[in-house]
Amino acid sequence: MAMTLLMAGSAMVVSCDNDDDQDDSRDGGASRIAGVYTGGLSGKVMTVDVSFDDVYDVQIIDEKDADNDEVTVVLPECSFSNAAMPALMTIHAVTVPDVDVERSKSDSNTYLLEKDSFEATVGGVVYKGSVSGRINGTKAVLNYTLTPGSMPMPINFTFTGELK
């Protein structure tokens, strides 16, 4: 009887350990969403729309940390002008490390990204901003803000793309 209980207990421990290793609900999903997404970009400066005609790439890089819950997001370089800002303005490609990734509680195929604030210097310009978004399968929608240099207001961007 004692031997049977001991064997049953061992099987349960091994079984629990295997379940923990395969439990994807705790996986932040960084490795699952890493890649290059190609798509369109739109923006808004205060209430003025900014449109972009090119195709842009956003790169998501798995940081390969132990928790697998952070990525680096490389936002695309772009240029624009509009009626309120007739001079061409160039926004550098900005690399944003340590963006949190978590699986959506309502849809196991969706991963949510968020970085409340960051600061990066590119080409002598200091960019401040934030990033949030969702990736569902191969589709990405990212919303991000960038305030370049001493610009008094942020530029609000939306990127919509597909995994290459």
N, C-alpha and C. Protein backbone atom coordinates (compact mmCIF):
# COMPACT_ATOMS: atom_id res chain seq x y z
N MET A 1 0.83 -1.19 0.00
CA MET A 1 0.00 0.00 0.00
C MET A 1 0.88 1.26 0.00
N ALA A 2 1.90 1.27 0.89
CA ALA A 2 2.80 2.42 0.98
C ALA A 2 3.53 2.62 -0.33
N MET A 3 3.97 1.53 -0.96
CA MET A 3 4.68 1.62 -2.22
C MET A 3 3.77 2.19 -3.33
N THR A 4 2.50 1.77 -3.33
CA THR A 4 1.55 2.28 -4.32
C THR A 4 1.34 3.77 -4.15
N LEU A 5 1.19 4.25 -2.90
CA LEU A 5 1.02 5.68 -2.64
C LEU A 5 2.26 6.47 -3.06
N LEU A 6 3.42 5.91 -2.79
CA LEU A 6 4.67 6.58 -3.17
C LEU A 6 4.77 6.73 -4.68
N MET A 7 4.43 5.67 -5.42
CA MET A 7 4.48 5.72 -6.88
C MET A 7 3.45 6.70 -7.44
N ALA A 8 2.26 6.69 -6.85
CA ALA A 8 1.21 7.62 -7.30
C ALA A 8 1.64 9.06 -7.05
N GLY A 9 2.24 9.32 -5.90
CA GLY A 9 2.73 10.67 -5.57
C GLY A 9 3.83 11.11 -6.52
N SER A 10 4.74 10.20 -6.87
CA SER A 10 5.82 10.53 -7.82
C SER A 10 5.26 10.87 -9.17
N ALA A 11 4.30 10.10 -9.63
CA ALA A 11 3.69 10.36 -10.93
C ALA A 11 3.02 11.71 -10.95
N MET A 12 2.39 12.09 -9.84
CA MET A 12 1.70 13.37 -9.76
C MET A 12 2.70 14.52 -9.82
N VAL A 13 3.83 14.40 -9.12
CA VAL A 13 4.84 15.44 -9.14
C VAL A 13 5.41 15.60 -10.54
N VAL A 14 5.75 14.48 -11.19
CA VAL A 14 6.28 14.54 -12.55
C VAL A 14 5.24 15.14 -13.48
N SER A 15 4.00 14.74 -13.32
CA SER A 15 2.93 15.26 -14.16
C SER A 15 2.77 16.76 -13.96
N CYS A 16 2.81 17.23 -12.73
CA CYS A 16 2.67 18.66 -12.46
C CYS A 16 3.83 19.43 -13.07
N ASP A 17 5.06 18.90 -12.93
CA ASP A 17 6.21 19.57 -13.50
C ASP A 17 6.08 19.71 -15.01
N ASN A 18 5.64 18.66 -15.69
CA ASN A 18 5.49 18.71 -17.13
C ASN A 18 4.42 19.72 -17.53
N ASP A 19 3.33 19.79 -16.77
CA ASP A 19 2.27 20.75 -17.08
C ASP A 19 2.79 22.17 -16.95
N ASP A 20 3.61 22.44 -15.93
CA ASP A 20 4.14 23.79 -15.74
C ASP A 20 5.02 24.20 -16.91
N ASP A 21 5.84 23.24 -17.43
CA ASP A 21 6.73 23.57 -18.53
C ASP A 21 5.95 23.88 -19.81
N GLN A 22 4.78 23.28 -19.96
CA GLN A 22 4.02 23.47 -21.18
C GLN A 22 2.89 24.48 -21.01
N ASP A 23 2.78 25.14 -19.87
CA ASP A 23 1.69 26.08 -19.62
C ASP A 23 2.00 27.41 -20.30
N ASP A 24 1.39 27.63 -21.48
CA ASP A 24 1.63 28.85 -22.24
C ASP A 24 0.91 30.06 -21.68
N SER A 25 -0.01 29.88 -20.73
CA SER A 25 -0.77 31.02 -20.22
C SER A 25 0.13 31.99 -19.47
N ARG A 26 1.29 31.52 -18.99
CA ARG A 26 2.21 32.40 -18.27
C ARG A 26 3.22 33.01 -19.22
N ASP A 27 3.28 32.54 -20.46
CA ASP A 27 4.24 33.00 -21.44
C ASP A 27 3.87 34.39 -21.92
N GLY A 28 4.81 35.34 -21.78
CA GLY A 28 4.56 36.68 -22.26
C GLY A 28 4.42 36.74 -23.76
N GLY A 29 5.00 35.78 -24.46
CA GLY A 29 4.83 35.67 -25.89
C GLY A 29 5.86 36.40 -26.72
N ALA A 30 6.93 36.90 -26.10
CA ALA A 30 7.93 37.66 -26.86
C ALA A 30 8.43 36.88 -28.06
N SER A 31 8.75 35.61 -27.87
CA SER A 31 9.28 34.81 -28.98
C SER A 31 8.22 34.55 -30.04
N ARG A 32 6.96 34.56 -29.65
CA ARG A 32 5.88 34.28 -30.60
C ARG A 32 5.57 35.48 -31.51
N ILE A 33 5.87 36.70 -31.07
CA ILE A 33 5.52 37.89 -31.86
C ILE A 33 6.73 38.54 -32.51
N ALA A 34 7.93 38.05 -32.23
CA ALA A 34 9.14 38.66 -32.80
C ALA A 34 9.12 38.55 -34.32
N GLY A 35 9.57 39.59 -34.98
CA GLY A 35 9.65 39.59 -36.44
C GLY A 35 9.52 40.99 -36.99
N VAL A 36 9.44 41.07 -38.31
CA VAL A 36 9.29 42.35 -38.99
C VAL A 36 7.86 42.42 -39.53
N TYR A 37 7.18 43.48 -39.19
CA TYR A 37 5.81 43.73 -39.63
C TYR A 37 5.84 44.87 -40.65
N THR A 38 5.18 44.67 -41.78
CA THR A 38 5.15 45.66 -42.85
C THR A 38 3.74 46.20 -42.99
N GLY A 39 3.62 47.53 -43.11
CA GLY A 39 2.27 48.07 -43.23
C GLY A 39 2.23 49.57 -43.39
N GLY A 40 1.08 50.12 -43.05
CA GLY A 40 0.81 51.53 -43.22
C GLY A 40 0.95 52.31 -41.92
N LEU A 41 1.13 53.60 -42.07
CA LEU A 41 1.35 54.49 -40.94
C LEU A 41 0.44 55.69 -41.10
N SER A 42 -0.18 56.10 -40.01
CA SER A 42 -0.94 57.34 -40.00
C SER A 42 -0.56 58.10 -38.74
N GLY A 43 -0.87 59.37 -38.71
CA GLY A 43 -0.49 60.17 -37.56
C GLY A 43 -1.38 61.37 -37.37
N LYS A 44 -1.19 61.97 -36.21
CA LYS A 44 -1.97 63.16 -35.88
C LYS A 44 -1.10 64.04 -34.98
N VAL A 45 -1.05 65.32 -35.33
CA VAL A 45 -0.39 66.31 -34.48
C VAL A 45 -1.52 67.20 -33.98
N MET A 46 -1.77 67.11 -32.69
CA MET A 46 -2.94 67.73 -32.08
C MET A 46 -4.19 67.23 -32.81
N THR A 47 -4.89 68.08 -33.53
CA THR A 47 -6.09 67.63 -34.24
C THR A 47 -5.88 67.53 -35.75
N VAL A 48 -4.64 67.76 -36.20
CA VAL A 48 -4.35 67.77 -37.63
C VAL A 48 -3.82 66.39 -38.05
N ASP A 49 -4.50 65.78 -39.04
CA ASP A 49 -4.09 64.47 -39.54
C ASP A 49 -2.81 64.58 -40.35
N VAL A 50 -2.01 63.55 -40.25
CA VAL A 50 -0.79 63.43 -41.04
C VAL A 50 -0.89 62.11 -41.78
N SER A 51 -0.69 62.12 -43.08
CA SER A 51 -0.78 60.88 -43.82
C SER A 51 0.57 60.52 -44.42
N PHE A 52 0.76 59.24 -44.61
CA PHE A 52 2.01 58.71 -45.15
C PHE A 52 1.66 57.78 -46.30
N ASP A 53 2.37 57.92 -47.41
CA ASP A 53 2.08 57.11 -48.59
C ASP A 53 2.96 55.87 -48.69
N ASP A 54 4.06 55.83 -47.98
CA ASP A 54 4.99 54.71 -48.10
C ASP A 54 4.53 53.50 -47.30
N VAL A 55 5.25 52.41 -47.49
CA VAL A 55 5.08 51.20 -46.69
C VAL A 55 6.22 51.21 -45.68
N TYR A 56 5.91 50.87 -44.44
CA TYR A 56 6.88 50.96 -43.36
C TYR A 56 7.05 49.61 -42.68
N ASP A 57 8.23 49.43 -42.07
CA ASP A 57 8.50 48.22 -41.30
C ASP A 57 8.67 48.57 -39.84
N VAL A 58 8.05 47.78 -38.99
CA VAL A 58 8.28 47.84 -37.55
C VAL A 58 8.90 46.51 -37.17
N GLN A 59 10.02 46.56 -36.47
CA GLN A 59 10.69 45.33 -36.06
C GLN A 59 10.45 45.09 -34.58
N ILE A 60 10.09 43.85 -34.23
CA ILE A 60 9.91 43.45 -32.84
C ILE A 60 10.95 42.37 -32.56
N ILE A 61 11.80 42.64 -31.57
CA ILE A 61 12.92 41.76 -31.26
C ILE A 61 12.71 41.14 -29.88
N ASP A 62 12.79 39.83 -29.81
CA ASP A 62 12.69 39.11 -28.53
C ASP A 62 13.94 39.40 -27.72
N GLU A 63 13.78 39.92 -26.51
CA GLU A 63 14.94 40.23 -25.67
C GLU A 63 15.52 39.00 -25.00
N LYS A 64 14.86 37.86 -25.14
CA LYS A 64 15.34 36.57 -24.65
C LYS A 64 15.69 36.58 -23.16
N ASP A 65 14.91 37.31 -22.38
CA ASP A 65 15.13 37.28 -20.94
C ASP A 65 14.44 36.05 -20.35
N ALA A 66 14.71 35.76 -19.12
CA ALA A 66 14.20 34.55 -18.48
C ALA A 66 12.68 34.51 -18.44
N ASP A 67 12.05 35.65 -18.26
CA ASP A 67 10.59 35.67 -18.14
C ASP A 67 9.90 35.70 -19.50
N ASN A 68 10.65 36.01 -20.57
CA ASN A 68 10.10 36.06 -21.92
C ASN A 68 8.91 37.00 -22.02
N ASP A 69 9.00 38.14 -21.36
CA ASP A 69 7.87 39.06 -21.37
C ASP A 69 8.23 40.47 -21.80
N GLU A 70 9.37 40.63 -22.48
CA GLU A 70 9.75 41.95 -22.98
C GLU A 70 10.34 41.83 -24.37
N VAL A 71 10.09 42.86 -25.17
CA VAL A 71 10.65 42.94 -26.52
C VAL A 71 11.23 44.34 -26.73
N THR A 72 12.04 44.45 -27.75
CA THR A 72 12.51 45.74 -28.23
C THR A 72 11.73 46.03 -29.50
N VAL A 73 11.18 47.23 -29.60
CA VAL A 73 10.41 47.63 -30.78
C VAL A 73 11.19 48.72 -31.50
N VAL A 74 11.44 48.50 -32.79
CA VAL A 74 12.11 49.51 -33.61
C VAL A 74 11.05 50.18 -34.47
N LEU A 75 10.78 51.43 -34.15
CA LEU A 75 9.77 52.22 -34.85
C LEU A 75 10.37 52.78 -36.13
N PRO A 76 9.58 52.92 -37.20
CA PRO A 76 10.14 53.29 -38.50
C PRO A 76 10.51 54.76 -38.63
N GLU A 77 11.50 55.01 -39.48
CA GLU A 77 11.80 56.38 -39.88
C GLU A 77 10.72 56.84 -40.85
N CYS A 78 10.35 58.10 -40.76
CA CYS A 78 9.34 58.64 -41.66
C CYS A 78 9.51 60.14 -41.78
N SER A 79 8.94 60.71 -42.84
CA SER A 79 8.94 62.15 -43.04
C SER A 79 7.54 62.57 -43.41
N PHE A 80 7.17 63.80 -43.02
CA PHE A 80 5.84 64.29 -43.34
C PHE A 80 5.80 65.81 -43.30
N SER A 81 4.75 66.34 -43.90
CA SER A 81 4.41 67.75 -43.77
C SER A 81 2.89 67.82 -43.86
N ASN A 82 2.34 68.90 -43.38
CA ASN A 82 0.89 69.12 -43.49
C ASN A 82 0.64 70.63 -43.52
N ALA A 83 -0.60 71.03 -43.57
CA ALA A 83 -0.94 72.46 -43.68
C ALA A 83 -0.40 73.26 -42.50
N ALA A 84 -0.44 72.68 -41.31
CA ALA A 84 0.04 73.40 -40.12
C ALA A 84 1.57 73.42 -40.04
N MET A 85 2.21 72.42 -40.66
CA MET A 85 3.68 72.31 -40.62
C MET A 85 4.16 72.06 -42.05
N PRO A 86 4.25 73.11 -42.89
CA PRO A 86 4.58 72.91 -44.30
C PRO A 86 6.01 72.42 -44.56
N ALA A 87 6.94 72.69 -43.66
CA ALA A 87 8.31 72.21 -43.84
C ALA A 87 8.35 70.71 -43.56
N LEU A 88 9.10 69.98 -44.37
CA LEU A 88 9.21 68.53 -44.21
C LEU A 88 9.87 68.20 -42.87
N MET A 89 9.22 67.37 -42.09
CA MET A 89 9.77 66.96 -40.79
C MET A 89 10.14 65.48 -40.87
N THR A 90 11.37 65.17 -40.48
CA THR A 90 11.83 63.78 -40.49
C THR A 90 11.88 63.25 -39.06
N ILE A 91 11.30 62.09 -38.89
CA ILE A 91 11.35 61.37 -37.61
C ILE A 91 12.29 60.19 -37.82
N HIS A 92 13.32 60.11 -36.99
CA HIS A 92 14.28 59.01 -37.09
C HIS A 92 13.64 57.68 -36.68
N ALA A 93 14.26 56.59 -37.10
CA ALA A 93 13.89 55.28 -36.57
C ALA A 93 14.28 55.28 -35.09
N VAL A 94 13.37 54.90 -34.23
CA VAL A 94 13.60 54.95 -32.79
C VAL A 94 13.50 53.53 -32.23
N THR A 95 14.51 53.14 -31.45
CA THR A 95 14.54 51.82 -30.83
C THR A 95 14.05 51.95 -29.39
N VAL A 96 13.02 51.17 -29.06
CA VAL A 96 12.41 51.22 -27.73
C VAL A 96 12.60 49.86 -27.05
N PRO A 97 13.53 49.77 -26.09
CA PRO A 97 13.74 48.49 -25.39
C PRO A 97 12.73 48.30 -24.25
N ASP A 98 12.69 47.09 -23.74
CA ASP A 98 11.92 46.76 -22.53
C ASP A 98 10.42 47.05 -22.65
N VAL A 99 9.84 46.74 -23.81
CA VAL A 99 8.40 46.90 -23.99
C VAL A 99 7.74 45.64 -23.44
N ASP A 100 6.82 45.81 -22.49
CA ASP A 100 6.15 44.67 -21.86
C ASP A 100 5.23 43.97 -22.85
N VAL A 101 5.22 42.63 -22.77
CA VAL A 101 4.33 41.81 -23.60
C VAL A 101 3.57 40.87 -22.69
N GLU A 102 2.27 40.77 -22.90
CA GLU A 102 1.49 39.78 -22.17
C GLU A 102 0.37 39.25 -23.05
N ARG A 103 0.01 38.02 -22.79
CA ARG A 103 -1.08 37.40 -23.55
C ARG A 103 -2.39 37.99 -23.08
N SER A 104 -3.27 38.27 -24.02
CA SER A 104 -4.59 38.81 -23.68
C SER A 104 -5.37 37.78 -22.87
N LYS A 105 -6.06 38.25 -21.86
CA LYS A 105 -6.89 37.37 -21.05
C LYS A 105 -8.15 36.93 -21.79
N SER A 106 -8.58 37.72 -22.78
CA SER A 106 -9.82 37.40 -23.50
C SER A 106 -9.59 36.63 -24.80
N ASP A 107 -8.35 36.63 -25.32
CA ASP A 107 -8.08 35.94 -26.58
C ASP A 107 -6.65 35.41 -26.54
N SER A 108 -6.49 34.10 -26.48
CA SER A 108 -5.16 33.51 -26.33
C SER A 108 -4.28 33.69 -27.56
N ASN A 109 -4.83 34.14 -28.69
CA ASN A 109 -4.03 34.41 -29.89
C ASN A 109 -3.57 35.85 -29.97
N THR A 110 -3.93 36.67 -28.99
CA THR A 110 -3.59 38.09 -29.00
C THR A 110 -2.58 38.40 -27.90
N TYR A 111 -1.57 39.17 -28.28
CA TYR A 111 -0.56 39.63 -27.32
C TYR A 111 -0.61 41.15 -27.25
N LEU A 112 -0.52 41.67 -26.04
CA LEU A 112 -0.60 43.11 -25.81
C LEU A 112 0.79 43.64 -25.50
N LEU A 113 1.12 44.79 -26.05
CA LEU A 113 2.42 45.43 -25.83
C LEU A 113 2.18 46.77 -25.14
N GLU A 114 3.10 47.12 -24.22
CA GLU A 114 2.95 48.42 -23.57
C GLU A 114 4.27 48.89 -22.97
N LYS A 115 4.54 50.16 -23.21
CA LYS A 115 5.65 50.88 -22.58
C LYS A 115 5.13 52.28 -22.33
N ASP A 116 4.88 52.60 -21.05
CA ASP A 116 4.25 53.87 -20.69
C ASP A 116 5.08 55.09 -21.10
N SER A 117 6.40 54.98 -20.97
CA SER A 117 7.23 56.12 -21.36
C SER A 117 8.64 55.64 -21.67
N PHE A 118 9.27 56.34 -22.58
CA PHE A 118 10.66 56.06 -22.92
C PHE A 118 11.30 57.36 -23.39
N GLU A 119 12.62 57.34 -23.43
CA GLU A 119 13.39 58.46 -23.97
C GLU A 119 14.56 57.87 -24.74
N ALA A 120 14.76 58.33 -25.96
CA ALA A 120 15.84 57.84 -26.80
C ALA A 120 16.43 59.01 -27.58
N THR A 121 17.73 59.00 -27.75
CA THR A 121 18.40 60.03 -28.55
C THR A 121 18.88 59.40 -29.84
N VAL A 122 18.44 59.96 -30.97
CA VAL A 122 18.81 59.46 -32.29
C VAL A 122 19.18 60.66 -33.15
N GLY A 123 20.38 60.61 -33.73
CA GLY A 123 20.80 61.70 -34.61
C GLY A 123 20.83 63.04 -33.91
N GLY A 124 21.13 63.06 -32.62
CA GLY A 124 21.19 64.29 -31.86
C GLY A 124 19.83 64.81 -31.41
N VAL A 125 18.77 64.11 -31.73
CA VAL A 125 17.42 64.52 -31.33
C VAL A 125 16.94 63.61 -30.20
N VAL A 126 16.44 64.22 -29.13
CA VAL A 126 15.87 63.45 -28.03
C VAL A 126 14.39 63.22 -28.31
N TYR A 127 13.99 61.96 -28.31
CA TYR A 127 12.59 61.59 -28.51
C TYR A 127 12.05 61.06 -27.20
N LYS A 128 10.90 61.56 -26.82
CA LYS A 128 10.17 61.03 -25.66
C LYS A 128 8.87 60.45 -26.20
N GLY A 129 8.40 59.38 -25.56
CA GLY A 129 7.16 58.81 -26.08
C GLY A 129 6.64 57.64 -25.29
N SER A 130 5.69 56.96 -25.89
CA SER A 130 5.08 55.76 -25.31
C SER A 130 4.66 54.85 -26.46
N VAL A 131 4.49 53.54 -26.15
CA VAL A 131 4.09 52.55 -27.15
C VAL A 131 3.05 51.63 -26.53
N SER A 132 2.00 51.33 -27.29
CA SER A 132 1.04 50.30 -26.88
C SER A 132 0.51 49.65 -28.15
N GLY A 133 -0.02 48.46 -28.01
CA GLY A 133 -0.56 47.82 -29.19
C GLY A 133 -0.96 46.39 -28.94
N ARG A 134 -1.36 45.75 -30.02
CA ARG A 134 -1.79 44.35 -29.94
C ARG A 134 -1.37 43.64 -31.21
N ILE A 135 -1.00 42.38 -31.02
CA ILE A 135 -0.67 41.53 -32.15
C ILE A 135 -1.57 40.32 -32.06
N ASN A 136 -2.31 40.08 -33.14
CA ASN A 136 -3.21 38.94 -33.20
C ASN A 136 -2.80 38.11 -34.40
N GLY A 137 -2.22 36.94 -34.13
CA GLY A 137 -1.71 36.11 -35.22
C GLY A 137 -0.58 36.82 -35.92
N THR A 138 -0.79 37.18 -37.18
CA THR A 138 0.25 37.88 -37.96
C THR A 138 -0.06 39.36 -38.15
N LYS A 139 -1.11 39.85 -37.51
CA LYS A 139 -1.52 41.25 -37.67
C LYS A 139 -1.10 42.08 -36.45
N ALA A 140 -0.53 43.24 -36.72
CA ALA A 140 -0.09 44.13 -35.65
C ALA A 140 -0.76 45.49 -35.78
N VAL A 141 -1.18 46.04 -34.65
CA VAL A 141 -1.65 47.41 -34.57
C VAL A 141 -0.91 48.04 -33.40
N LEU A 142 -0.08 49.03 -33.70
CA LEU A 142 0.68 49.73 -32.66
C LEU A 142 0.30 51.19 -32.65
N ASN A 143 0.07 51.71 -31.47
CA ASN A 143 -0.15 53.14 -31.27
C ASN A 143 1.05 53.65 -30.50
N TYR A 144 1.64 54.71 -30.99
CA TYR A 144 2.77 55.27 -30.25
C TYR A 144 2.80 56.78 -30.41
N THR A 145 3.40 57.41 -29.41
CA THR A 145 3.58 58.85 -29.45
C THR A 145 5.08 59.14 -29.46
N LEU A 146 5.43 60.18 -30.16
CA LEU A 146 6.81 60.66 -30.17
C LEU A 146 6.78 62.18 -30.05
N THR A 147 7.59 62.69 -29.15
CA THR A 147 7.78 64.14 -29.03
C THR A 147 9.26 64.39 -29.32
N PRO A 148 9.56 64.87 -30.54
CA PRO A 148 10.96 65.11 -30.89
C PRO A 148 11.46 66.45 -30.37
N GLY A 149 12.66 66.41 -29.77
CA GLY A 149 13.31 67.63 -29.31
C GLY A 149 12.44 68.48 -28.42
N SER A 150 12.35 69.76 -28.78
CA SER A 150 11.58 70.70 -27.97
C SER A 150 10.16 70.92 -28.49
N MET A 151 9.72 70.05 -29.39
CA MET A 151 8.35 70.17 -29.90
C MET A 151 7.39 70.17 -28.72
N PRO A 152 6.45 71.10 -28.67
CA PRO A 152 5.60 71.23 -27.48
C PRO A 152 4.50 70.18 -27.34
N MET A 153 4.24 69.43 -28.41
CA MET A 153 3.18 68.42 -28.33
C MET A 153 3.65 67.15 -29.01
N PRO A 154 3.07 66.01 -28.63
CA PRO A 154 3.48 64.75 -29.25
C PRO A 154 2.84 64.55 -30.62
N ILE A 155 3.49 63.71 -31.40
CA ILE A 155 2.90 63.23 -32.65
C ILE A 155 2.35 61.85 -32.32
N ASN A 156 1.07 61.64 -32.61
CA ASN A 156 0.42 60.36 -32.32
C ASN A 156 0.39 59.53 -33.59
N PHE A 157 1.03 58.36 -33.56
CA PHE A 157 1.13 57.48 -34.71
C PHE A 157 0.29 56.22 -34.50
N THR A 158 -0.20 55.68 -35.61
CA THR A 158 -0.80 54.35 -35.62
C THR A 158 -0.19 53.57 -36.77
N PHE A 159 0.37 52.42 -36.43
CA PHE A 159 0.95 51.52 -37.43
C PHE A 159 0.06 50.29 -37.50
N THR A 160 -0.31 49.89 -38.72
CA THR A 160 -1.10 48.67 -38.93
C THR A 160 -0.35 47.83 -39.95
N GLY A 161 0.04 46.61 -39.57
CA GLY A 161 0.82 45.83 -40.50
C GLY A 161 0.66 44.33 -40.33
N GLU A 162 1.35 43.61 -41.21
CA GLU A 162 1.35 42.14 -41.26
C GLU A 162 2.78 41.64 -41.10
N LEU A 163 2.93 40.50 -40.46
CA LEU A 163 4.24 39.85 -40.31
C LEU A 163 4.75 39.47 -41.69
N LYS A 164 6.01 39.82 -41.98
CA LYS A 164 6.61 39.46 -43.29
C LYS A 164 6.79 37.97 -43.38
